[in-house]
């Protein structure tokens, strides 16, 4: 909720904001109601602004012209920028004034730009990262309890959907509960997020014991924890598994946070951690018609050394091609990672019930299962992948709908 509050009106501003009209800036997100501007000065390159609430800032004049929201500078239907920055006369101020508490700039080429004071306030330069409703990923702590939302509540949208999508981004894991089991419900859930990401196994997939399996998932054997398709340049982001029946003996689902395991390894053996993060190895899936290969490290770090991805799938690790003197050390690091992954503290066991769906970040959270006996009952899951971008998009849209509703109510 914190992130929503940032775009909602401050109570102290209510009186001031009544003194000014809000101007449309062609944004979907409701912008800050804020206080009126009381000062707008400029020199050759900078504008200096002051608000009645005491905030001040400076912005380059070219920034102002770049952000003009009129119909000539932003497409009236798509809101995309059509102004192109390249004409010097367009970037020189002819006149500047405060009008209705907002900013008006007339440029040397005769063009007029109008900026809402609250919109400007939200965009004043700062070292802080831009406000976002998408939570940063957080490694699971011991005894992690997954977020659970009822299927019907999620489908209804609003706060329940927002909370579920937030959990999926933060924990890389979230559960829907008490859904129908007619089959195809997973398509309804995917439709709230985005298109299904197809792979060499197709779009939506069915997980049950098959006569002629081309993948261990389609057999009843136990599956060690793994991420799917690390042999792709971009492995599928979010995996969803919807349980339609789980009456067979066994078949418990197991999950583990690859990020938490990586952090544990970093703490216990920094050298082994670095080796897995710095040594690319080959992953490969091949069948009669497919041959998909990438060379990537097991642990991926971002520029700040935060773990952002894990590729772990022992079936489709290709031959290890490393200089002889690196091989033993790599195997040792890999086995250490795996042995932490096998510690009960890092594992989440679930017996999925009919009508339950798990969604997890396949590039971070590993999944597996215990073996099951297909002669003792039906076990049928439907699965698909969706892109993380679309999960974030669904989250932002849900958040801004709620923010818009809050503004309307206040
Ligand atoms: Zn314009």
mmCIF file of C-alpha atoms and ligand atoms in Angstrom:
data_model
loop_
_atom_site.group_PDB
_atom_site.id
_atom_site.type_symbol
_atom_site.label_atom_id
_atom_site.label_comp_id
_atom_site.label_asym_id
_atom_site.label_seq_id
_atom_site.Cartn_x
_atom_site.Cartn_y
_atom_site.Cartn_z
ATOM 1 C CA UNK A 1 0.000 0.000 0.000
ATOM 2 C CA UNK A 2 2.875 2.401 0.632
ATOM 3 C CA UNK A 3 3.460 2.880 -3.050
ATOM 4 C CA UNK A 4 -0.175 3.788 -3.608
ATOM 5 C CA UNK A 5 -0.082 6.423 -0.911
ATOM 6 C CA UNK A 6 2.717 8.136 -2.829
ATOM 7 C CA UNK A 7 0.333 8.936 -5.679
ATOM 8 C CA UNK A 8 -2.682 9.668 -3.491
ATOM 9 C CA UNK A 9 -3.377 13.177 -2.171
ATOM 10 C CA UNK A 10 -1.684 14.270 1.044
ATOM 11 C CA UNK A 11 -4.308 15.428 3.486
ATOM 12 C CA UNK A 12 -2.297 18.570 4.250
ATOM 13 C CA UNK A 13 -2.470 19.527 0.584
ATOM 14 C CA UNK A 14 -6.253 19.285 0.286
ATOM 15 C CA UNK A 15 -6.937 22.926 0.982
ATOM 16 C CA UNK A 16 -4.231 24.171 -1.349
ATOM 17 C CA UNK A 17 -5.167 21.817 -4.153
ATOM 18 C CA UNK A 18 -8.717 23.167 -4.142
ATOM 19 C CA UNK A 19 -7.178 26.469 -5.211
ATOM 20 C CA UNK A 20 -5.959 25.040 -8.496
ATOM 21 C CA UNK A 21 -7.390 23.159 -11.437
ATOM 22 C CA UNK A 22 -5.808 19.856 -12.396
ATOM 23 C CA UNK A 23 -4.569 19.868 -15.954
ATOM 24 C CA UNK A 24 -4.532 16.743 -18.072
ATOM 25 C CA UNK A 25 -1.012 15.449 -18.696
ATOM 26 C CA UNK A 26 -2.013 12.413 -20.804
ATOM 27 C CA UNK A 27 -1.109 9.969 -18.039
ATOM 28 C CA UNK A 28 -3.081 6.894 -16.977
ATOM 29 C CA UNK A 29 -1.779 7.045 -13.422
ATOM 30 C CA UNK A 30 -3.606 9.706 -11.393
ATOM 31 C CA UNK A 31 -1.007 12.360 -10.592
ATOM 32 C CA UNK A 32 -0.348 14.089 -7.324
ATOM 33 C CA UNK A 33 -3.046 16.648 -6.471
ATOM 34 C CA UNK A 34 -0.365 18.712 -4.729
ATOM 35 C CA UNK A 35 -0.202 22.399 -3.904
ATOM 36 C CA UNK A 36 -0.266 25.199 -6.500
ATOM 37 C CA UNK A 37 2.929 26.636 -7.902
ATOM 38 C CA UNK A 38 3.813 30.065 -6.506
ATOM 39 C CA UNK A 39 6.978 30.752 -8.513
ATOM 40 C CA UNK A 40 8.416 29.888 -11.938
ATOM 41 C CA UNK A 41 11.661 31.620 -12.996
ATOM 42 C CA UNK A 42 14.140 30.629 -15.644
ATOM 43 C CA UNK A 43 17.570 31.431 -17.015
ATOM 44 C CA UNK A 44 19.107 30.201 -20.284
ATOM 45 C CA UNK A 45 18.942 26.533 -19.391
ATOM 46 C CA UNK A 46 16.994 25.945 -16.162
ATOM 47 C CA UNK A 47 13.550 26.615 -14.738
ATOM 48 C CA UNK A 48 13.238 27.173 -10.954
ATOM 49 C CA UNK A 49 9.895 26.191 -9.448
ATOM 50 C CA UNK A 50 8.406 26.688 -5.977
ATOM 51 C CA UNK A 51 5.139 25.268 -4.643
ATOM 52 C CA UNK A 52 2.864 26.779 -1.990
ATOM 53 C CA UNK A 53 3.632 23.755 0.206
ATOM 54 C CA UNK A 54 7.320 24.745 0.370
ATOM 55 C CA UNK A 55 8.883 22.306 -2.122
ATOM 56 C CA UNK A 56 11.307 23.732 -4.668
ATOM 57 C CA UNK A 57 13.098 22.281 -7.640
ATOM 58 C CA UNK A 58 14.964 23.035 -10.821
ATOM 59 C CA UNK A 59 14.561 21.361 -14.196
ATOM 60 C CA UNK A 60 16.274 21.841 -17.562
ATOM 61 C CA UNK A 61 14.169 23.801 -20.046
ATOM 62 C CA UNK A 62 14.695 21.059 -22.607
ATOM 63 C CA UNK A 63 13.073 18.649 -20.115
ATOM 64 C CA UNK A 64 9.982 20.851 -19.970
ATOM 65 C CA UNK A 65 9.694 21.043 -23.754
ATOM 66 C CA UNK A 66 10.309 17.288 -24.014
ATOM 67 C CA UNK A 67 7.367 16.643 -21.667
ATOM 68 C CA UNK A 68 4.785 18.933 -23.247
ATOM 69 C CA UNK A 69 1.512 16.984 -23.156
ATOM 70 C CA UNK A 70 -0.432 18.920 -25.787
ATOM 71 C CA UNK A 71 -2.044 17.160 -28.732
ATOM 72 C CA UNK A 72 0.781 18.231 -31.045
ATOM 73 C CA UNK A 73 3.533 16.868 -28.799
ATOM 74 C CA UNK A 74 1.772 13.738 -27.576
ATOM 75 C CA UNK A 75 -0.538 11.694 -29.750
ATOM 76 C CA UNK A 76 -4.083 12.419 -28.539
ATOM 77 C CA UNK A 77 -5.099 8.744 -28.651
ATOM 78 C CA UNK A 78 -1.967 6.765 -27.830
ATOM 79 C CA UNK A 79 -0.400 9.463 -25.592
ATOM 80 C CA UNK A 80 2.955 8.586 -27.166
ATOM 81 C CA UNK A 81 5.520 11.334 -27.632
ATOM 82 C CA UNK A 82 5.510 12.837 -31.119
ATOM 83 C CA UNK A 83 7.705 15.887 -30.348
ATOM 84 C CA UNK A 84 11.293 15.278 -31.454
ATOM 85 C CA UNK A 85 13.603 17.711 -29.587
ATOM 86 C CA UNK A 86 15.733 18.637 -32.606
ATOM 87 C CA UNK A 87 14.666 22.242 -33.357
ATOM 88 C CA UNK A 88 16.601 24.824 -31.248
ATOM 89 C CA UNK A 89 13.852 27.477 -31.496
ATOM 90 C CA UNK A 90 11.439 25.000 -29.973
ATOM 91 C CA UNK A 91 13.686 24.741 -26.908
ATOM 92 C CA UNK A 92 14.038 28.465 -26.136
ATOM 93 C CA UNK A 93 11.604 30.162 -23.751
ATOM 94 C CA UNK A 94 9.725 33.216 -24.949
ATOM 95 C CA UNK A 95 7.555 33.653 -21.873
ATOM 96 C CA UNK A 96 6.773 31.752 -18.673
ATOM 97 C CA UNK A 97 3.941 32.230 -16.159
ATOM 98 C CA UNK A 98 1.948 30.588 -13.382
ATOM 99 C CA UNK A 99 -1.728 30.226 -14.282
ATOM 100 C CA UNK A 100 -4.372 28.602 -12.034
ATOM 101 C CA UNK A 101 -1.476 27.359 -9.863
ATOM 102 C CA UNK A 102 0.039 25.506 -12.841
ATOM 103 C CA UNK A 103 2.882 26.313 -15.254
ATOM 104 C CA UNK A 104 2.492 27.814 -18.730
ATOM 105 C CA UNK A 105 5.484 28.156 -21.065
ATOM 106 C CA UNK A 106 5.368 29.925 -24.432
ATOM 107 C CA UNK A 107 8.347 28.923 -26.582
ATOM 108 C CA UNK A 108 10.178 30.968 -29.202
ATOM 109 C CA UNK A 109 8.589 28.973 -32.024
ATOM 110 C CA UNK A 110 5.149 30.127 -30.776
ATOM 111 C CA UNK A 111 4.228 26.794 -29.175
ATOM 112 C CA UNK A 112 2.502 26.830 -25.756
ATOM 113 C CA UNK A 113 3.072 24.088 -23.139
ATOM 114 C CA UNK A 114 0.959 23.620 -20.012
ATOM 115 C CA UNK A 115 2.158 21.617 -17.004
ATOM 116 C CA UNK A 116 0.091 20.526 -14.025
ATOM 117 C CA UNK A 117 1.748 21.555 -10.738
ATOM 118 C CA UNK A 118 1.094 18.194 -9.056
ATOM 119 C CA UNK A 119 2.453 16.318 -12.046
ATOM 120 C CA UNK A 120 5.615 18.455 -11.924
ATOM 121 C CA UNK A 121 5.920 17.892 -8.184
ATOM 122 C CA UNK A 122 5.873 14.118 -8.729
ATOM 123 C CA UNK A 123 8.652 14.409 -11.285
ATOM 124 C CA UNK A 124 11.102 16.725 -9.561
ATOM 125 C CA UNK A 125 14.640 15.352 -9.861
ATOM 126 C CA UNK A 126 15.704 13.129 -7.014
ATOM 127 C CA UNK A 127 18.235 10.415 -6.266
ATOM 128 C CA UNK A 128 15.452 8.125 -5.050
ATOM 129 C CA UNK A 129 14.351 5.468 -7.517
ATOM 130 C CA UNK A 130 10.987 6.257 -9.125
ATOM 131 C CA UNK A 131 7.974 5.170 -7.071
ATOM 132 C CA UNK A 132 6.672 1.819 -8.264
ATOM 133 C CA UNK A 133 3.934 -0.464 -6.977
ATOM 134 C CA UNK A 134 6.077 -3.503 -7.967
ATOM 135 C CA UNK A 135 7.861 -4.820 -4.868
ATOM 136 C CA UNK A 136 11.511 -5.872 -5.074
ATOM 137 C CA UNK A 137 12.219 -9.587 -4.848
ATOM 138 C CA UNK A 138 12.987 -10.880 -1.341
ATOM 139 C CA UNK A 139 14.571 -14.223 -0.502
ATOM 140 C CA UNK A 140 12.376 -16.568 1.556
ATOM 141 C CA UNK A 141 13.131 -16.646 5.250
ATOM 142 C CA UNK A 142 12.965 -19.851 7.247
ATOM 143 C CA UNK A 143 9.381 -21.048 7.670
ATOM 144 C CA UNK A 144 8.183 -18.945 4.729
ATOM 145 C CA UNK A 145 4.393 -19.040 4.446
ATOM 146 C CA UNK A 146 3.158 -18.632 0.891
ATOM 147 C CA UNK A 147 0.548 -16.005 0.061
ATOM 148 C CA UNK A 148 -2.876 -17.566 -0.614
ATOM 149 C CA UNK A 149 -5.849 -15.878 -2.301
ATOM 150 C CA UNK A 150 -9.221 -17.449 -3.119
ATOM 151 C CA UNK A 151 -9.668 -17.986 -6.853
ATOM 152 C CA UNK A 152 -12.949 -16.030 -6.912
ATOM 153 C CA UNK A 153 -11.433 -13.074 -5.038
ATOM 154 C CA UNK A 154 -8.523 -12.964 -7.456
ATOM 155 C CA UNK A 155 -10.809 -13.087 -10.485
ATOM 156 C CA UNK A 156 -12.908 -10.260 -9.014
ATOM 157 C CA UNK A 157 -9.808 -8.003 -9.166
ATOM 158 C CA UNK A 158 -9.096 -5.095 -6.843
ATOM 159 C CA UNK A 159 -7.130 -5.416 -3.616
ATOM 160 C CA UNK A 160 -7.110 -9.242 -3.577
ATOM 161 C CA UNK A 161 -5.568 -9.379 -7.043
ATOM 162 C CA UNK A 162 -3.086 -6.648 -6.184
ATOM 163 C CA UNK A 163 -1.919 -8.498 -3.049
ATOM 164 C CA UNK A 164 -1.496 -11.752 -4.980
ATOM 165 C CA UNK A 165 0.497 -10.120 -7.784
ATOM 166 C CA UNK A 166 2.649 -8.305 -5.217
ATOM 167 C CA UNK A 167 3.436 -11.619 -3.496
ATOM 168 C CA UNK A 168 4.312 -13.193 -6.835
ATOM 169 C CA UNK A 169 6.824 -10.409 -7.555
ATOM 170 C CA UNK A 170 8.228 -10.233 -4.016
ATOM 171 C CA UNK A 171 8.357 -13.949 -3.071
ATOM 172 C CA UNK A 172 8.347 -15.397 -6.573
ATOM 173 C CA UNK A 173 5.484 -17.577 -5.349
ATOM 174 C CA UNK A 174 1.733 -17.309 -4.732
ATOM 175 C CA UNK A 175 -1.237 -19.685 -4.485
ATOM 176 C CA UNK A 176 -4.833 -19.477 -5.655
ATOM 177 C CA UNK A 177 -7.242 -21.584 -3.679
ATOM 178 C CA UNK A 178 -10.751 -23.041 -3.927
ATOM 179 C CA UNK A 179 -11.141 -22.671 -7.689
ATOM 180 C CA UNK A 180 -13.383 -24.696 -10.004
ATOM 181 C CA UNK A 181 -12.049 -27.860 -11.630
ATOM 182 C CA UNK A 182 -13.893 -28.024 -14.937
ATOM 183 C CA UNK A 183 -10.552 -27.631 -16.764
ATOM 184 C CA UNK A 184 -9.214 -24.565 -18.545
ATOM 185 C CA UNK A 185 -9.412 -22.311 -15.455
ATOM 186 C CA UNK A 186 -5.718 -21.666 -15.930
ATOM 187 C CA UNK A 187 -6.581 -19.870 -19.173
ATOM 188 C CA UNK A 188 -8.856 -17.513 -17.232
ATOM 189 C CA UNK A 189 -6.066 -16.729 -14.782
ATOM 190 C CA UNK A 190 -3.524 -16.240 -17.594
ATOM 191 C CA UNK A 191 -5.963 -13.902 -19.342
ATOM 192 C CA UNK A 192 -5.832 -11.546 -16.328
ATOM 193 C CA UNK A 193 -2.076 -11.259 -16.886
ATOM 194 C CA UNK A 194 -1.143 -11.685 -20.521
ATOM 195 C CA UNK A 195 -0.583 -14.075 -23.397
ATOM 196 C CA UNK A 196 0.699 -17.556 -22.657
ATOM 197 C CA UNK A 197 4.378 -17.947 -23.455
ATOM 198 C CA UNK A 198 4.789 -20.918 -25.752
ATOM 199 C CA UNK A 199 7.931 -23.093 -25.776
ATOM 200 C CA UNK A 200 9.093 -26.202 -27.581
ATOM 201 C CA UNK A 201 6.540 -28.033 -25.393
ATOM 202 C CA UNK A 202 3.711 -25.891 -26.764
ATOM 203 C CA UNK A 203 1.473 -23.360 -25.033
ATOM 204 C CA UNK A 204 -0.716 -24.716 -22.252
ATOM 205 C CA UNK A 205 0.548 -28.108 -21.139
ATOM 206 C CA UNK A 206 -1.044 -31.030 -19.322
ATOM 207 C CA UNK A 207 0.927 -32.781 -16.598
ATOM 208 C CA UNK A 208 -0.067 -36.378 -16.132
ATOM 209 C CA UNK A 209 1.533 -39.720 -16.844
ATOM 210 C CA UNK A 210 1.858 -40.169 -20.628
ATOM 211 C CA UNK A 211 2.469 -43.299 -22.715
ATOM 212 C CA UNK A 212 5.352 -41.849 -24.765
ATOM 213 C CA UNK A 213 6.904 -39.109 -22.642
ATOM 214 C CA UNK A 214 9.523 -36.738 -24.130
ATOM 215 C CA UNK A 215 10.115 -35.191 -20.705
ATOM 216 C CA UNK A 216 10.370 -36.593 -17.180
ATOM 217 C CA UNK A 217 7.399 -34.418 -16.128
ATOM 218 C CA UNK A 218 5.141 -36.684 -18.178
ATOM 219 C CA UNK A 219 6.180 -39.787 -16.237
ATOM 220 C CA UNK A 220 5.213 -40.697 -12.634
ATOM 221 C CA UNK A 221 8.813 -40.526 -11.370
ATOM 222 C CA UNK A 222 9.970 -38.136 -8.652
ATOM 223 C CA UNK A 223 11.334 -34.856 -9.964
ATOM 224 C CA UNK A 224 14.265 -33.231 -8.228
ATOM 225 C CA UNK A 225 13.921 -29.503 -7.689
ATOM 226 C CA UNK A 226 14.689 -27.631 -10.896
ATOM 227 C CA UNK A 227 13.922 -24.593 -12.996
ATOM 228 C CA UNK A 228 12.280 -25.173 -16.366
ATOM 229 C CA UNK A 229 14.054 -24.593 -19.644
ATOM 230 C CA UNK A 230 17.330 -23.055 -18.448
ATOM 231 C CA UNK A 231 18.535 -24.061 -21.928
ATOM 232 C CA UNK A 232 16.699 -21.036 -23.362
ATOM 233 C CA UNK A 233 18.311 -17.628 -23.681
ATOM 234 C CA UNK A 234 15.238 -16.333 -21.920
ATOM 235 C CA UNK A 235 13.688 -19.151 -19.907
ATOM 236 C CA UNK A 236 9.952 -18.777 -19.218
ATOM 237 C CA UNK A 237 9.392 -16.342 -16.371
ATOM 238 C CA UNK A 238 6.267 -17.253 -14.440
ATOM 239 C CA UNK A 239 4.992 -20.797 -14.346
ATOM 240 C CA UNK A 240 1.424 -21.534 -13.323
ATOM 241 C CA UNK A 241 0.263 -25.022 -12.386
ATOM 242 C CA UNK A 242 -3.445 -25.572 -11.851
ATOM 243 C CA UNK A 243 -4.471 -28.780 -10.117
ATOM 244 C CA UNK A 244 -7.608 -30.445 -11.516
ATOM 245 C CA UNK A 245 -7.167 -33.751 -9.691
ATOM 246 C CA UNK A 246 -4.644 -35.144 -7.240
ATOM 247 C CA UNK A 247 -6.036 -38.427 -6.002
ATOM 248 C CA UNK A 248 -3.021 -40.607 -6.728
ATOM 249 C CA UNK A 249 -0.812 -41.711 -3.847
ATOM 250 C CA UNK A 250 2.273 -39.486 -3.621
ATOM 251 C CA UNK A 251 2.931 -36.660 -6.045
ATOM 252 C CA UNK A 252 3.445 -33.975 -3.381
ATOM 253 C CA UNK A 253 4.800 -30.777 -4.880
ATOM 254 C CA UNK A 254 8.065 -29.374 -3.580
ATOM 255 C CA UNK A 255 9.371 -25.850 -4.053
ATOM 256 C CA UNK A 256 12.593 -24.117 -3.099
ATOM 257 C CA UNK A 257 13.708 -20.515 -3.402
ATOM 258 C CA UNK A 258 16.839 -20.579 -5.547
ATOM 259 C CA UNK A 259 17.615 -17.061 -4.361
ATOM 260 C CA UNK A 260 17.522 -18.053 -0.666
ATOM 261 C CA UNK A 261 19.730 -21.068 -1.400
ATOM 262 C CA UNK A 262 22.185 -18.884 -3.323
ATOM 263 C CA UNK A 263 22.324 -16.431 -0.418
ATOM 264 C CA UNK A 264 23.008 -19.285 2.000
ATOM 265 C CA UNK A 265 25.844 -20.479 -0.224
ATOM 266 C CA UNK A 266 27.239 -16.937 -0.459
ATOM 267 C CA UNK A 267 27.333 -16.809 3.332
ATOM 268 C CA UNK A 268 28.771 -20.284 3.906
ATOM 269 C CA UNK A 269 31.244 -20.440 1.033
ATOM 270 C CA UNK A 270 31.744 -17.174 -0.871
ATOM 271 C CA UNK A 271 34.244 -18.784 -3.249
ATOM 272 C CA UNK A 272 31.816 -21.512 -4.291
ATOM 273 C CA UNK A 273 29.118 -18.868 -4.735
ATOM 274 C CA UNK A 274 31.382 -16.765 -6.977
ATOM 275 C CA UNK A 275 32.333 -19.785 -9.024
ATOM 276 C CA UNK A 276 28.690 -20.617 -9.793
ATOM 277 C CA UNK A 277 27.987 -16.965 -10.553
ATOM 278 C CA UNK A 278 31.002 -16.473 -12.815
ATOM 279 C CA UNK A 279 31.350 -19.744 -14.686
ATOM 280 C CA UNK A 280 29.101 -20.215 -17.718
ATOM 281 C CA UNK A 281 28.130 -23.830 -18.369
ATOM 282 C CA UNK A 282 26.084 -25.395 -21.149
ATOM 283 C CA UNK A 283 22.426 -26.327 -20.923
ATOM 284 C CA UNK A 284 20.831 -28.264 -23.758
ATOM 285 C CA UNK A 285 17.551 -29.857 -24.732
ATOM 286 C CA UNK A 286 17.534 -31.989 -27.849
ATOM 287 C CA UNK A 287 14.981 -34.281 -29.393
ATOM 288 C CA UNK A 288 14.234 -35.355 -32.991
ATOM 289 C CA UNK A 289 13.276 -31.853 -34.095
ATOM 290 C CA UNK A 290 14.745 -29.491 -31.478
ATOM 291 C CA UNK A 291 18.217 -28.537 -30.304
ATOM 292 C CA UNK A 292 18.186 -25.651 -27.819
ATOM 293 C CA UNK A 293 21.479 -24.667 -26.217
ATOM 294 C CA UNK A 294 22.729 -21.816 -24.070
ATOM 295 C CA UNK A 295 25.892 -21.203 -22.107
ATOM 296 C CA UNK A 296 25.096 -19.359 -18.875
ATOM 297 C CA UNK A 297 26.164 -19.483 -15.229
ATOM 298 C CA UNK A 298 23.980 -21.245 -12.638
ATOM 299 C CA UNK A 299 23.595 -18.058 -10.574
ATOM 300 C CA UNK A 300 22.973 -14.699 -12.236
ATOM 301 C CA UNK A 301 23.749 -11.465 -10.385
ATOM 302 C CA UNK A 302 22.702 -7.950 -11.250
ATOM 303 C CA UNK A 303 25.089 -4.967 -11.227
ATOM 304 C CA UNK A 304 24.664 -4.714 -7.423
ATOM 305 C CA UNK A 305 25.501 -8.410 -6.891
ATOM 306 C CA UNK A 306 21.885 -9.224 -6.076
ATOM 307 C CA UNK A 307 20.817 -12.715 -7.158
ATOM 308 C CA UNK A 308 18.309 -12.255 -9.959
ATOM 309 C CA UNK A 309 18.174 -15.666 -11.554
ATOM 310 C CA UNK A 310 19.086 -19.281 -11.020
ATOM 311 C CA UNK A 311 19.414 -21.905 -13.748
ATOM 312 C CA UNK A 312 19.253 -25.299 -12.136
ATOM 313 C CA UNK A 313 18.121 -28.392 -14.008
ATOM 314 C CA UNK A 314 20.389 -31.368 -13.822
ATOM 315 C CA UNK A 315 18.638 -33.317 -16.596
ATOM 316 C CA UNK A 316 19.450 -30.850 -19.281
ATOM 317 C CA UNK A 317 22.845 -29.718 -18.178
ATOM 318 C CA UNK A 318 25.023 -30.468 -21.195
ATOM 319 C CA UNK A 319 28.562 -31.864 -21.086
ATOM 320 C CA UNK A 320 30.692 -29.803 -18.756
ATOM 321 C CA UNK A 321 33.256 -28.066 -20.919
ATOM 322 C CA UNK A 322 35.705 -26.256 -18.677
ATOM 323 C CA UNK A 323 39.483 -26.122 -18.421
ATOM 324 C CA UNK A 324 40.632 -29.193 -16.524
ATOM 325 C CA UNK A 325 41.856 -27.194 -13.535
ATOM 326 C CA UNK A 326 38.374 -25.657 -13.010
ATOM 327 C CA UNK A 327 36.275 -28.800 -13.213
ATOM 328 C CA UNK A 328 36.698 -30.212 -9.709
ATOM 329 C CA UNK A 329 36.042 -26.853 -8.109
ATOM 330 C CA UNK A 330 32.922 -26.277 -10.208
ATOM 331 C CA UNK A 331 31.495 -29.699 -9.318
ATOM 332 C CA UNK A 332 32.223 -29.065 -5.669
ATOM 333 C CA UNK A 333 30.412 -25.691 -5.745
ATOM 334 C CA UNK A 334 27.474 -27.166 -7.663
ATOM 335 C CA UNK A 335 27.123 -30.023 -5.176
ATOM 336 C CA UNK A 336 27.257 -27.566 -2.276
ATOM 337 C CA UNK A 337 24.458 -25.532 -3.804
ATOM 338 C CA UNK A 338 22.443 -28.697 -4.377
ATOM 339 C CA UNK A 339 23.020 -29.967 -0.864
ATOM 340 C CA UNK A 340 21.718 -26.690 0.643
ATOM 341 C CA UNK A 341 18.719 -26.986 -1.662
ATOM 342 C CA UNK A 342 18.055 -30.408 -0.169
ATOM 343 C CA UNK A 343 18.029 -29.118 3.412
ATOM 344 C CA UNK A 344 14.467 -29.273 4.759
ATOM 345 C CA UNK A 345 14.651 -25.615 5.866
ATOM 346 C CA UNK A 346 14.877 -24.556 2.222
ATOM 347 C CA UNK A 347 11.978 -26.675 1.004
ATOM 348 C CA UNK A 348 8.291 -25.987 0.863
ATOM 349 C CA UNK A 349 6.089 -29.094 0.619
ATOM 350 C CA UNK A 350 2.530 -28.888 -0.652
ATOM 351 C CA UNK A 351 0.017 -31.516 -1.570
ATOM 352 C CA UNK A 352 -1.836 -29.545 -4.219
ATOM 353 C CA UNK A 353 -5.579 -29.992 -3.957
ATOM 354 C CA UNK A 354 -8.025 -29.954 -6.823
ATOM 355 C CA UNK A 355 -8.902 -26.296 -7.429
ATOM 356 C CA UNK A 356 -5.552 -24.956 -6.223
ATOM 357 C CA UNK A 357 -3.093 -23.166 -8.455
ATOM 358 C CA UNK A 358 0.513 -22.279 -7.764
ATOM 359 C CA UNK A 359 2.317 -19.558 -9.655
ATOM 360 C CA UNK A 360 6.041 -19.125 -9.276
ATOM 361 C CA UNK A 361 8.957 -17.276 -10.802
ATOM 362 C CA UNK A 362 10.592 -20.076 -12.768
ATOM 363 C CA UNK A 363 13.812 -18.088 -13.083
ATOM 364 C CA UNK A 364 14.204 -18.099 -9.338
ATOM 365 C CA UNK A 365 11.956 -20.612 -7.544
ATOM 366 C CA UNK A 366 12.564 -24.278 -8.214
ATOM 367 C CA UNK A 367 9.849 -26.885 -8.365
ATOM 368 C CA UNK A 368 9.766 -30.653 -8.109
ATOM 369 C CA UNK A 369 7.558 -33.438 -6.867
ATOM 370 C CA UNK A 370 7.567 -36.792 -5.170
ATOM 371 C CA UNK A 371 6.830 -39.832 -7.270
ATOM 372 C CA UNK A 372 3.214 -40.913 -7.562
ATOM 373 C CA UNK A 373 1.459 -44.152 -8.313
ATOM 374 C CA UNK A 374 -0.833 -43.550 -11.300
ATOM 375 C CA UNK A 375 -2.762 -46.776 -10.546
ATOM 376 C CA UNK A 376 -4.107 -45.347 -7.261
ATOM 377 C CA UNK A 377 -5.977 -42.375 -8.696
ATOM 378 C CA UNK A 378 -5.995 -39.501 -11.116
ATOM 379 C CA UNK A 379 -3.343 -36.778 -11.025
ATOM 380 C CA UNK A 380 -3.857 -34.021 -13.522
ATOM 381 C CA UNK A 381 -2.325 -30.532 -13.588
ATOM 382 C CA UNK A 382 -2.639 -27.927 -16.300
ATOM 383 C CA UNK A 383 0.293 -25.598 -16.703
ATOM 384 C CA UNK A 384 1.429 -22.600 -18.689
ATOM 385 C CA UNK A 385 3.976 -19.819 -18.610
ATOM 386 C CA UNK A 386 3.444 -16.074 -18.724
ATOM 387 C CA UNK A 387 5.990 -13.270 -18.993
ATOM 388 C CA UNK A 388 7.119 -11.394 -15.907
ATOM 389 C CA UNK A 389 6.653 -8.111 -17.792
ATOM 390 C CA UNK A 390 2.952 -8.868 -18.066
ATOM 391 C CA UNK A 391 2.723 -9.725 -14.357
ATOM 392 C CA UNK A 392 4.235 -6.336 -13.541
ATOM 393 C CA UNK A 393 1.901 -4.721 -16.051
ATOM 394 C CA UNK A 394 -1.164 -6.364 -14.469
ATOM 395 C CA UNK A 395 0.076 -5.237 -11.064
ATOM 396 C CA UNK A 396 0.548 -1.610 -12.185
ATOM 397 C CA UNK A 397 -2.844 -1.494 -13.876
ATOM 398 C CA UNK A 398 -4.565 -2.972 -10.801
ATOM 399 C CA UNK A 399 -2.706 -0.518 -8.538
ATOM 400 C CA UNK A 400 -3.624 2.510 -10.619
ATOM 401 C CA UNK A 401 -7.267 1.434 -10.851
ATOM 402 C CA UNK A 402 -7.325 1.257 -7.052
ATOM 403 C CA UNK A 403 -5.525 4.608 -6.775
ATOM 404 C CA UNK A 404 -8.043 6.150 -9.195
ATOM 405 C CA UNK A 405 -10.924 4.715 -7.179
ATOM 406 C CA UNK A 406 -9.416 6.126 -3.939
ATOM 407 C CA UNK A 407 -9.075 9.581 -5.486
ATOM 408 C CA UNK A 408 -12.669 9.519 -6.717
ATOM 409 C CA UNK A 409 -13.929 8.549 -3.260
ATOM 410 C CA UNK A 410 -11.962 11.249 -1.392
HETATM 411 ZN ZN1 LIG B 1 3.147 20.763 -27.135
#
